Amino acid sequence: KSTADKMDIQGEEMSPGPTFGEEDTFREEEEEMEEDDDSSDDEKFEVEKSLEDIPPPTQEEMLKIQKLEDIVVTVKLLLQQVGEYKQTRALIEEMRQKGNASFKEDKIEDALRFYATGFQAAEKLVCGAEDLSAPLEERIEMRHLLAIVYSNASAAEFKLKRFERAAKWAVRARERLISIHCLLKGKDEFVKRFGELEKKVKNRIRQALTHVIPRISLVRHSAIPVEGVGVGTLLRSNRDMGGSIFDDSTVLLFEHERDEGCRGLVLNKSATLSNGETRRMGGPVHPRERVYLHNVADLPDAKRIIDGVYFGGDIEEARRREGARVESFYGFAAWFQGQLDGEIRNEDWTWTNDASADLVFPAEEESKTSNCENSNGESSHGKDEKV
């Protein structure tokens, strides 16, 4: 045949048809493909049938699944907390370095601000869940840095002659060192790594307290508040205070703040000046300054201490009130946070909330000799020098 005969009506060349053997092979392949399609449909049916046969999960199985999901969420949260822990540690280290630089430049207030920024952020983590998720060595190092920064803050306050605060920060440093000791559970390792810092901190406490409470060199401290002690509590000393004003003393608390400490007035101590004037001595802190208690309940800004005894307000206005009683005390007693709680737990003091006004206001005859003041009510600083 001609070439044209081999072309179909569309003008395309016709492919030659399969030979006898090739045609049989082609038919076998088609049959196999049809059989494969049938078998795949059967497999799908079997899978679907088997899935239908699976019973729904029980309540116990659902709880296990939920617990697994909770574990995944918890792990992610812990990883996030560990990251925040490391960031805070880097922050307190940065604030320590900046504070030390300011301290060397004699910029003490700036140094204290840097120190405070560091330990305020770190304390939130040390007291939170993030601390438990951090590796042990990270926890120890965080407390180590805190102890250093608190100790440095104590030195800065001491340089500014703010001795109560100096003692407060030194005690905080000591607390952090104690927490390291608990984590290590071994005295030898603690002494080796932190012994020198502990000696320095103890020395800072002693130095500060020699200016706050004369002749008391060892501070007692408790992080657990004594419930019931507050404004109006009456303290009575139980032990020898080294010949200080607190020997056999009775103290009335007139200020009490958990985070700041407390102040009180010694009620049963007095001093006689060279001119015969007798003054009631309220305590060893600022002995040339006077603190007043009165009995004028409606005096503006006056705060009740106990029944019939008030603190604050305009003292000159109080004096003008009919029947008014005003008592002045030179100096006061002071405790930083946790100090009085520690002393009470050590049985240095007994306390009661049954104080009465007659302890504050003596008989009229006694009051006349203990309150010799200028006619305008101001103290004579010349006489104060002789106390």
Short mmCIF file of C-alpha atoms in Angstrom, two decimals, residues 46-56:
data_model
loop_
_atom_site.label_atom_id
_atom_site.label_comp_id
_atom_site.label_asym_id
_atom_site.label_seq_id
_atom_site.Cartn_x
_atom_site.Cartn_y
_atom_site.Cartn_z
CA GLU A 46 -12.12 -4.21 55.60
CA VAL A 47 -10.38 -1.14 57.14
CA GLU A 48 -13.63 0.79 57.41
CA LYS A 49 -15.33 -2.24 58.92
CA SER A 50 -12.47 -2.70 61.44
CA LEU A 51 -12.69 0.99 62.43
CA GLU A 52 -16.38 0.60 63.06
CA ASP A 53 -15.64 -2.38 65.29
CA ILE A 54 -13.32 -0.26 67.54
CA PRO A 55 -15.28 0.79 70.65
CA PRO A 56 -15.21 4.47 71.72
#
